Amino acid sequence: MKTTSLRWGFFGAGKCTHDFVSALKLLPLDHHKVVGIASRDSNKAEDFAEKLGIEQAFGNYSELAESDNVDIIYIGTVNSEHFHQAKLALLHGKHVLCEKPVCINRAQVEELVAIAKDKDLFFMEGFWTFFFPATRKLLEEIKQGSIGKVVQMTVEIGNKFYHLDRFSRKDIGGGTLLNHGVYGLMFAHQIFGQPSSISASGIISASGTDESVAITLTYRDTAQIASIICSSKVNMPGELRVIGTQGMLKLKFPFWAPTILETPTETLQFDLPLNLEAIKFNNLNSSGFTYEAETVRQCILNGWRECPIVGWNASRAVMGVADEVRRQLGIVFPHDNNTLHASEICADKGQRA
Ligand SMILES: NC(=O)c1ccc[n+]([C@@H]2O[C@H](COP(=O)([O-])OP(=O)(O)OC[C@H]3O[C@@H](n4cnc5c(N)ncnc54)[C@H](OP(=O)(O)O)[C@@H]3O)[C@@H](O)[C@H]2O)c1
């Protein structure tokens, strides 16, 4: 990239891509350019391009990956497709920002990291939550010890989303763990690190996906616990609580795209980026994608290949825990290709709960 502008291409003309592209419009044009959209269906790509003012539309992903006009590809497709599409983009010399979950298992993450390293390219899982100012402030408060020693983290995330393919279809890596639960797993990783034991139980739907899951992560050496409950059947509070010996921090609903942080002494409100064009987003607080996009630009301008906020080890760790949760629930995806439990998961082997 010769200029300070990042030229974005997109895989998948779906809801999340719509919101990400729309959020980029809130940022300076000379910093972020939306160049191309690729879909499996050329009509869909053309409609999407027309609606969102994108220069080029492609009826397959390979053509966009081959384009010389693109610096980075955002992958906004269903979970089962992330691995192959990220690989395609990296092998064609493109930086990659891939929606969460970055893959469906840890072995896939390892392979993508190896390719990104080999090709000297930026590669990041799109955990947008961790770029919101409210989340940055929560993590800073914890680090500064404002609630004493952290002992517990609890989170419940649930929506009546089972009717959506990405929750009910096993063949596309569906289920509440990989769509909802991973937010909690990433918070647990950022706050506590690697658990010494992982205990999960859940309700499996008729289609074989996890519709409700309860996960407990234990950190024996430091006497800490994280509890993550997620559901695709019912609405849940969507609040994250971090409890310490001297008080509690709360990221209020929706904690995955937060604007309000409660500390023991005050309630902090963080305004979202101005939406002057009154863009209609599909998902809550999607204008907050700007925080993530601008950080990605800064990383690439600095020549960094991974982001210090959501790095490769974080994605590896979260996928490792998700693999273990799926092992306990007995969920194997067709795309796992026998690689589900290829890697070591627990730091403290033999202490699985
Ligand atoms: N960061 C966030 O806030 C957030 C919010 C929601 C979702 N997400 C993540 O974003 C990703 C997409 O979610 P979404 O709600 O945008 O999904 P979506 O609109 O249902 O689908 C996105 C795209 O996936 C492709 N696709 C759909 N069904 C497929 C199938 N059976 N086989 C292959 N490709 C298929 C389609 O691409 P084509 O255009 O090529 O047909 C579709 O446009 C998921 O990984 C999800 O976890 C993130």
Short mmCIF file of C-alpha atoms and ligand atoms in Angstrom, two decimals:
data_model
loop_
_atom_site.label_atom_id
_atom_site.label_comp_id
_atom_site.label_asym_id
_atom_site.label_seq_id
_atom_site.Cartn_x
_atom_site.Cartn_y
_atom_site.Cartn_z
CA MET A 1 0.00 0.00 0.00
CA LYS A 2 1.60 3.27 -1.15
CA THR A 3 -0.84 5.81 0.28
CA THR A 4 -2.44 6.13 3.70
CA SER A 5 -5.72 4.89 2.26
CA LEU A 6 -6.84 1.31 2.75
CA ARG A 7 -8.69 -0.21 -0.24
CA TRP A 8 -11.30 -2.69 1.00
CA GLY A 9 -12.82 -5.65 -0.82
CA PHE A 10 -15.64 -7.77 0.65
CA PHE A 11 -16.53 -11.45 0.53
CA GLY A 12 -20.26 -12.10 1.07
CA ALA A 13 -23.09 -9.67 0.32
CA GLY A 14 -24.84 -10.30 3.62
CA LYS A 15 -26.07 -8.40 6.65
CA CYS A 16 -22.79 -7.97 8.47
CA THR A 17 -20.92 -6.88 5.33
CA HIS A 18 -23.69 -4.33 4.74
CA ASP A 19 -23.11 -2.87 8.19
CA PHE A 20 -19.32 -2.83 7.89
CA VAL A 21 -19.39 -1.14 4.46
CA SER A 22 -21.93 1.39 5.78
CA ALA A 23 -19.77 2.16 8.82
CA LEU A 24 -16.75 2.82 6.56
CA LYS A 25 -18.78 5.64 5.02
CA LEU A 26 -18.59 7.43 8.36
CA LEU A 27 -14.78 7.56 8.08
CA PRO A 28 -12.70 9.88 5.86
CA LEU A 29 -12.69 8.79 2.22
CA ASP A 30 -8.96 9.27 1.95
CA HIS A 31 -8.49 6.74 4.77
CA HIS A 32 -10.89 3.98 3.71
CA LYS A 33 -12.03 3.17 0.17
CA VAL A 34 -14.66 0.55 -0.58
CA VAL A 35 -13.56 -0.98 -3.85
CA GLY A 36 -15.25 -4.33 -4.53
CA ILE A 37 -17.91 -6.77 -3.38
CA ALA A 38 -17.90 -10.49 -4.19
CA SER A 39 -20.82 -12.86 -3.82
CA ARG A 40 -21.54 -16.38 -5.04
CA ASP A 41 -24.32 -14.80 -7.07
CA SER A 42 -23.40 -12.04 -9.54
CA ASN A 43 -26.89 -10.46 -9.44
CA LYS A 44 -26.71 -10.27 -5.68
CA ALA A 45 -23.24 -8.69 -5.89
CA GLU A 46 -24.45 -6.12 -8.44
CA ASP A 47 -27.52 -5.20 -6.38
CA PHE A 48 -25.39 -4.84 -3.27
CA ALA A 49 -22.82 -2.71 -5.12
CA GLU A 50 -25.51 -0.44 -6.52
CA LYS A 51 -27.23 -0.02 -3.17
CA LEU A 52 -24.03 0.78 -1.31
CA GLY A 53 -22.15 2.64 -4.05
CA ILE A 54 -19.36 0.10 -4.51
CA GLU A 55 -17.24 0.42 -7.68
CA GLN A 56 -16.91 -3.24 -8.66
CA ALA A 57 -19.11 -6.32 -8.25
CA PHE A 58 -17.82 -9.89 -8.68
CA GLY A 59 -19.88 -13.05 -9.10
CA ASN A 60 -17.24 -15.18 -7.39
CA TYR A 61 -14.68 -14.72 -4.64
CA SER A 62 -11.56 -15.64 -6.66
CA GLU A 63 -11.83 -12.68 -9.03
CA LEU A 64 -11.89 -10.22 -6.17
CA ALA A 65 -8.98 -12.02 -4.50
CA GLU A 66 -7.01 -11.62 -7.74
CA SER A 67 -7.78 -7.90 -8.11
CA ASP A 68 -4.83 -5.49 -7.96
CA ASN A 69 -7.10 -2.72 -6.68
CA VAL A 70 -7.62 -4.24 -3.24
CA ASP A 71 -5.37 -4.14 -0.16
CA ILE A 72 -7.55 -5.97 2.36
CA ILE A 73 -10.48 -8.35 2.23
CA TYR A 74 -13.19 -8.36 4.88
CA ILE A 75 -14.86 -11.76 5.16
CA GLY A 76 -18.51 -11.49 6.19
CA THR A 77 -19.80 -14.91 5.19
CA VAL A 78 -21.16 -17.77 7.31
CA ASN A 79 -18.74 -19.46 9.71
CA SER A 80 -18.02 -22.62 7.70
CA GLU A 81 -16.66 -20.53 4.79
CA HIS A 82 -14.20 -18.33 6.71
CA PHE A 83 -11.23 -20.71 6.61
CA HIS A 84 -11.22 -21.39 2.85
CA GLN A 85 -12.00 -17.79 1.96
CA ALA A 86 -9.33 -16.34 4.27
CA LYS A 87 -6.86 -18.81 2.77
CA LEU A 88 -7.88 -17.74 -0.75
CA ALA A 89 -7.39 -14.06 0.09
CA LEU A 90 -4.04 -14.57 1.85
CA LEU A 91 -2.69 -16.78 -0.93
CA HIS A 92 -3.50 -13.95 -3.36
CA GLY A 93 -1.48 -11.51 -1.27
CA LYS A 94 -4.37 -9.71 0.43
CA HIS A 95 -4.53 -8.67 4.07
CA VAL A 96 -7.54 -10.23 5.84
CA LEU A 97 -10.06 -9.10 8.42
CA CYS A 98 -12.38 -12.06 9.04
CA GLU A 99 -15.62 -11.91 11.03
CA LYS A 100 -15.79 -13.80 14.30
CA PRO A 101 -15.52 -16.74 14.74
CA VAL A 102 -12.46 -16.56 12.52
CA CYS A 103 -12.73 -20.32 11.81
CA ILE A 104 -14.70 -23.25 13.10
CA ASN A 105 -11.78 -24.89 14.95
CA ARG A 106 -8.30 -24.16 16.22
CA ALA A 107 -6.45 -26.26 13.65
CA GLN A 108 -7.85 -23.99 10.95
CA VAL A 109 -6.63 -20.88 12.81
CA GLU A 110 -3.13 -22.36 13.06
CA GLU A 111 -3.06 -22.94 9.31
CA LEU A 112 -4.17 -19.38 8.52
CA VAL A 113 -1.65 -17.86 10.93
CA ALA A 114 1.11 -19.89 9.28
CA ILE A 115 0.06 -18.60 5.84
CA ALA A 116 -0.18 -14.98 7.04
CA LYS A 117 3.32 -15.27 8.52
CA ASP A 118 4.72 -16.89 5.40
CA LYS A 119 3.13 -14.30 3.08
CA ASP A 120 3.94 -11.42 5.44
CA LEU A 121 0.32 -10.22 5.55
CA PHE A 122 -1.99 -8.73 8.16
CA PHE A 123 -4.58 -11.18 9.46
CA MET A 124 -7.12 -10.55 12.22
CA GLU A 125 -10.35 -11.96 13.61
CA GLY A 126 -13.05 -9.30 13.54
CA PHE A 127 -13.86 -9.16 17.25
CA TRP A 128 -15.16 -5.58 16.95
CA THR A 129 -16.22 -5.46 20.64
CA PHE A 130 -12.62 -5.04 21.78
CA PHE A 131 -12.21 -1.77 19.84
CA PHE A 132 -15.18 0.01 21.44
CA PRO A 133 -14.03 2.72 23.89
CA ALA A 134 -16.24 1.24 26.65
CA THR A 135 -14.43 -2.11 26.36
CA ARG A 136 -11.00 -0.43 26.30
CA LYS A 137 -11.97 1.42 29.48
CA LEU A 138 -13.22 -1.76 31.19
CA LEU A 139 -9.94 -3.54 30.51
CA GLU A 140 -7.96 -0.48 31.67
CA GLU A 141 -9.96 -0.33 34.94
CA ILE A 142 -9.22 -4.01 35.58
CA LYS A 143 -5.51 -3.49 34.88
CA GLN A 144 -5.38 -0.50 37.23
CA GLY A 145 -6.93 -2.60 39.99
CA SER A 146 -9.93 -0.33 40.44
CA ILE A 147 -12.09 -3.27 41.61
CA GLY A 148 -9.29 -5.02 43.50
CA LYS A 149 -8.45 -8.57 42.53
CA VAL A 150 -10.82 -9.89 39.85
CA VAL A 151 -12.52 -13.07 41.04
CA GLN A 152 -15.46 -13.66 38.68
CA MET A 153 -16.71 -12.78 35.23
CA THR A 154 -20.30 -13.56 34.30
CA VAL A 155 -22.08 -13.01 31.04
CA GLU A 156 -25.36 -14.07 29.49
CA ILE A 157 -26.01 -13.53 25.82
CA GLY A 158 -29.11 -14.73 24.04
CA ASN A 159 -31.59 -13.81 21.34
CA LYS A 160 -34.50 -15.59 19.72
CA PHE A 161 -32.33 -16.24 16.67
CA TYR A 162 -32.77 -19.99 16.23
CA HIS A 163 -34.75 -19.41 13.01
CA LEU A 164 -31.61 -17.90 11.40
CA ASP A 165 -29.45 -20.30 9.40
CA ARG A 166 -26.31 -19.28 11.26
CA PHE A 167 -27.84 -20.66 14.47
CA SER A 168 -29.77 -23.67 13.20
CA ARG A 169 -27.67 -25.11 10.37
CA LYS A 170 -24.86 -27.42 11.32
CA ASP A 171 -23.48 -27.56 7.78
CA ILE A 172 -22.54 -23.86 7.92
CA GLY A 173 -20.97 -23.98 11.39
CA GLY A 174 -24.14 -22.80 13.11
CA GLY A 175 -25.03 -22.69 16.79
CA THR A 176 -25.02 -20.34 19.73
CA LEU A 177 -21.46 -21.15 20.89
CA LEU A 178 -19.73 -19.91 17.73
CA ASN A 179 -22.13 -17.02 17.17
CA HIS A 180 -22.74 -15.76 20.73
CA GLY A 181 -20.55 -17.70 23.14
CA VAL A 182 -17.27 -16.66 21.55
CA TYR A 183 -17.78 -13.07 22.74
CA GLY A 184 -17.73 -14.35 26.33
CA LEU A 185 -14.78 -16.64 25.60
CA MET A 186 -12.78 -13.72 24.18
CA PHE A 187 -13.54 -11.56 27.24
CA ALA A 188 -12.49 -14.43 29.49
CA HIS A 189 -9.26 -14.77 27.51
CA GLN A 190 -8.53 -11.04 27.66
CA ILE A 191 -9.22 -10.84 31.40
CA PHE A 192 -7.88 -14.16 32.72
CA GLY A 193 -5.81 -15.91 30.05
CA GLN A 194 -5.78 -19.67 29.62
CA PRO A 195 -8.23 -21.65 31.81
CA SER A 196 -7.07 -24.66 33.77
CA SER A 197 -10.41 -26.39 33.30
CA ILE A 198 -13.38 -26.10 30.97
CA SER A 199 -16.81 -27.42 31.82
CA ALA A 200 -19.72 -27.19 29.40
CA SER A 201 -23.22 -28.50 29.08
CA GLY A 202 -25.91 -27.62 26.61
CA ILE A 203 -29.10 -28.36 24.77
CA ILE A 204 -28.69 -29.68 21.27
CA SER A 205 -31.38 -28.80 18.73
CA ALA A 206 -33.13 -31.23 16.40
CA SER A 207 -30.79 -30.07 13.63
CA GLY A 208 -27.73 -30.92 15.74
CA THR A 209 -26.55 -27.40 16.64
CA ASP A 210 -26.12 -26.11 20.18
CA GLU A 211 -29.18 -23.98 21.00
CA SER A 212 -28.30 -23.26 24.66
CA VAL A 213 -24.91 -23.62 26.33
CA ALA A 214 -23.52 -23.01 29.82
CA ILE A 215 -19.73 -22.83 30.14
CA THR A 216 -17.61 -22.52 33.27
CA LEU A 217 -13.94 -21.72 32.93
CA THR A 218 -11.79 -22.16 36.02
CA TYR A 219 -8.37 -20.63 36.67
CA ARG A 220 -7.12 -22.72 39.59
CA ASP A 221 -3.78 -21.01 40.21
CA THR A 222 -5.38 -17.59 40.55
CA ALA A 223 -8.71 -18.75 42.05
CA GLN A 224 -10.82 -17.11 39.35
CA ILE A 225 -13.92 -18.24 37.48
CA ALA A 226 -15.73 -17.18 34.31
CA SER A 227 -19.31 -18.15 33.58
CA ILE A 228 -20.73 -17.82 30.07
CA ILE A 229 -24.31 -18.68 29.23
CA CYS A 230 -25.68 -18.33 25.73
CA SER A 231 -28.88 -19.14 23.92
CA SER A 232 -30.47 -18.88 20.50
CA LYS A 233 -33.93 -19.61 21.92
CA VAL A 234 -34.54 -16.77 24.41
CA ASN A 235 -33.54 -13.15 24.90
CA MET A 236 -31.01 -12.77 27.71
CA PRO A 237 -29.71 -9.70 29.60
CA GLY A 238 -26.66 -9.21 27.36
CA GLU A 239 -24.67 -7.64 30.18
CA LEU A 240 -21.11 -8.50 31.21
CA ARG A 241 -20.07 -8.29 34.86
CA VAL A 242 -16.53 -8.41 36.16
CA ILE A 243 -16.49 -8.82 39.92
CA GLY A 244 -13.52 -8.06 42.10
CA THR A 245 -12.71 -7.98 45.80
CA GLN A 246 -13.48 -4.24 45.84
CA GLY A 247 -16.43 -3.87 43.51
CA MET A 248 -17.93 -4.59 40.14
CA LEU A 249 -17.61 -3.35 36.56
CA LYS A 250 -20.55 -3.78 34.21
CA LEU A 251 -20.68 -3.44 30.45
CA LYS A 252 -24.36 -2.82 29.92
CA PHE A 253 -26.48 -4.31 27.12
CA PRO A 254 -25.38 -4.83 24.42
CA PHE A 255 -22.02 -5.77 25.95
CA TRP A 256 -20.72 -7.02 22.57
CA ALA A 257 -21.11 -3.49 21.13
CA PRO A 258 -21.06 -1.48 24.35
CA THR A 259 -21.58 2.21 25.01
CA ILE A 260 -22.16 2.16 28.78
CA LEU A 261 -19.71 1.09 31.48
CA GLU A 262 -20.76 1.08 35.13
CA THR A 263 -17.93 1.32 37.65
CA PRO A 264 -18.30 1.24 41.47
CA THR A 265 -18.39 5.06 41.45
CA GLU A 266 -19.90 6.23 38.16
CA THR A 267 -21.73 5.38 34.96
CA LEU A 268 -19.70 6.23 31.87
CA GLN A 269 -21.45 6.81 28.57
CA PHE A 270 -19.47 6.55 25.32
CA ASP A 271 -21.17 8.06 22.29
CA LEU A 272 -21.12 6.11 19.04
CA PRO A 273 -19.55 7.74 15.95
CA LEU A 274 -21.89 10.34 14.43
CA ASN A 275 -24.20 8.78 11.85
CA LEU A 276 -24.81 11.99 9.88
CA GLU A 277 -26.11 10.13 6.83
CA ALA A 278 -28.71 8.38 9.04
CA ILE A 279 -27.60 5.02 7.69
CA LYS A 280 -29.90 2.16 8.65
CA PHE A 281 -27.88 -0.74 10.08
CA ASN A 282 -28.99 -4.36 10.44
CA ASN A 283 -27.38 -4.91 13.84
CA LEU A 284 -27.22 -2.90 17.07
CA ASN A 285 -24.54 -0.18 17.25
CA SER A 286 -22.96 -1.20 13.94
CA SER A 287 -21.52 2.30 13.44
CA GLY A 288 -18.99 1.04 16.02
CA PHE A 289 -17.34 -0.98 13.24
CA THR A 290 -15.44 2.26 12.59
CA TYR A 291 -13.27 1.66 15.71
CA GLU A 292 -12.14 -1.71 14.40
CA ALA A 293 -11.65 -0.53 10.80
CA GLU A 294 -9.52 2.42 11.79
CA THR A 295 -7.35 0.26 14.09
CA VAL A 296 -6.81 -2.18 11.23
CA ARG A 297 -5.70 0.71 9.01
CA GLN A 298 -3.25 1.91 11.65
CA CYS A 299 -1.83 -1.61 12.09
CA ILE A 300 -1.27 -1.98 8.35
CA LEU A 301 0.27 1.49 8.03
CA ASN A 302 2.64 0.53 10.83
CA GLY A 303 3.58 -2.65 8.97
CA TRP A 304 2.15 -4.87 11.73
CA ARG A 305 0.95 -8.34 10.75
CA GLU A 306 -1.20 -8.90 13.81
CA CYS A 307 -3.20 -6.53 15.95
CA PRO A 308 -2.04 -6.04 19.54
CA ILE A 309 -5.67 -5.89 20.71
CA VAL A 310 -6.99 -9.07 19.05
CA GLY A 311 -3.85 -11.02 18.20
CA TRP A 312 -3.29 -14.49 16.79
CA ASN A 313 -2.80 -16.04 20.21
CA ALA A 314 -6.16 -14.68 21.34
CA SER A 315 -7.91 -16.27 18.34
CA ARG A 316 -6.01 -19.52 18.89
CA ALA A 317 -6.94 -19.59 22.57
CA VAL A 318 -10.63 -18.86 22.03
CA MET A 319 -10.94 -21.46 19.28
CA GLY A 320 -9.13 -23.98 21.49
CA VAL A 321 -11.67 -23.47 24.27
CA ALA A 322 -14.56 -23.61 21.77
CA ASP A 323 -13.15 -26.92 20.45
CA GLU A 324 -13.19 -28.34 23.96
CA VAL A 325 -16.73 -27.08 24.60
CA ARG A 326 -17.88 -28.77 21.37
CA ARG A 327 -16.06 -31.97 22.36
CA GLN A 328 -18.01 -32.02 25.63
CA LEU A 329 -21.30 -31.27 23.85
CA GLY A 330 -20.57 -33.83 21.13
CA ILE A 331 -20.86 -31.40 18.22
CA VAL A 332 -18.76 -32.08 15.13
CA PHE A 333 -19.20 -30.03 11.96
CA PRO A 334 -18.81 -31.53 8.48
CA HIS A 335 -16.08 -28.92 7.82
CA ASP A 336 -14.04 -30.10 10.82
CA ASN A 337 -12.49 -32.80 8.60
CA ASN A 338 -11.14 -34.66 11.63
CA THR A 339 -9.15 -31.60 12.74
CA LEU A 340 -11.42 -30.69 15.67
CA HIS A 341 -9.18 -31.88 18.46
CA ALA A 342 -5.87 -31.77 16.72
CA SER A 343 -4.35 -29.31 19.16
CA GLU A 344 -3.80 -29.20 22.91
CA ILE A 345 -6.45 -27.13 24.65
CA CYS A 346 -6.02 -26.91 28.40
CA ALA A 347 -2.90 -25.46 29.95
CA ASP A 348 -3.51 -27.82 32.81
CA LYS A 349 -3.98 -31.14 30.99
CA GLY A 350 -6.00 -33.76 32.75
CA GLN A 351 -7.97 -31.19 34.71
CA ARG A 352 -10.91 -30.94 32.44
CA ALA A 353 -13.94 -30.59 34.65
N1 LIG B 1 -19.48 -8.39 14.41
C1 LIG B 1 -20.78 -8.51 14.53
O1 LIG B 1 -21.44 -7.72 15.14
C2 LIG B 1 -21.51 -9.60 13.86
C3 LIG B 1 -22.90 -9.58 13.83
C4 LIG B 1 -23.56 -10.59 13.13
C5 LIG B 1 -22.83 -11.58 12.50
N2 LIG B 1 -21.47 -11.58 12.56
C6 LIG B 1 -20.68 -12.60 11.86
O2 LIG B 1 -20.72 -12.27 10.47
C7 LIG B 1 -20.81 -13.45 9.68
C8 LIG B 1 -21.98 -13.32 8.73
O3 LIG B 1 -23.17 -13.08 9.43
P1 LIG B 1 -24.43 -12.42 8.68
O4 LIG B 1 -25.49 -12.22 9.70
O5 LIG B 1 -23.99 -11.27 7.86
O6 LIG B 1 -24.83 -13.62 7.73
P2 LIG B 1 -25.78 -13.69 6.44
O7 LIG B 1 -26.22 -12.34 6.03
O8 LIG B 1 -26.82 -14.72 6.72
O9 LIG B 1 -24.79 -14.34 5.34
C9 LIG B 1 -23.60 -13.74 4.98
C10 LIG B 1 -23.13 -14.34 3.67
O10 LIG B 1 -22.71 -15.69 3.83
C11 LIG B 1 -22.86 -16.38 2.59
N3 LIG B 1 -23.66 -17.59 2.81
C12 LIG B 1 -24.90 -17.66 3.33
N4 LIG B 1 -25.32 -18.94 3.36
C13 LIG B 1 -24.31 -19.68 2.83
C14 LIG B 1 -24.15 -21.06 2.57
N5 LIG B 1 -25.10 -21.96 2.87
N6 LIG B 1 -23.00 -21.48 2.03
C15 LIG B 1 -22.03 -20.59 1.73
N7 LIG B 1 -22.14 -19.26 1.94
C16 LIG B 1 -23.27 -18.82 2.49
C17 LIG B 1 -23.60 -15.45 1.64
O11 LIG B 1 -22.62 -14.89 0.78
P3 LIG B 1 -22.92 -14.61 -0.76
O12 LIG B 1 -23.17 -13.16 -0.84
O13 LIG B 1 -21.70 -15.04 -1.46
O14 LIG B 1 -24.12 -15.41 -1.15
C18 LIG B 1 -24.16 -14.39 2.57
O15 LIG B 1 -24.30 -13.14 1.98
C19 LIG B 1 -20.90 -14.62 10.66
O16 LIG B 1 -19.63 -15.21 10.77
C20 LIG B 1 -21.29 -13.98 12.00
O17 LIG B 1 -20.74 -14.65 13.13
C21 LIG B 1 -20.80 -10.60 13.22
#
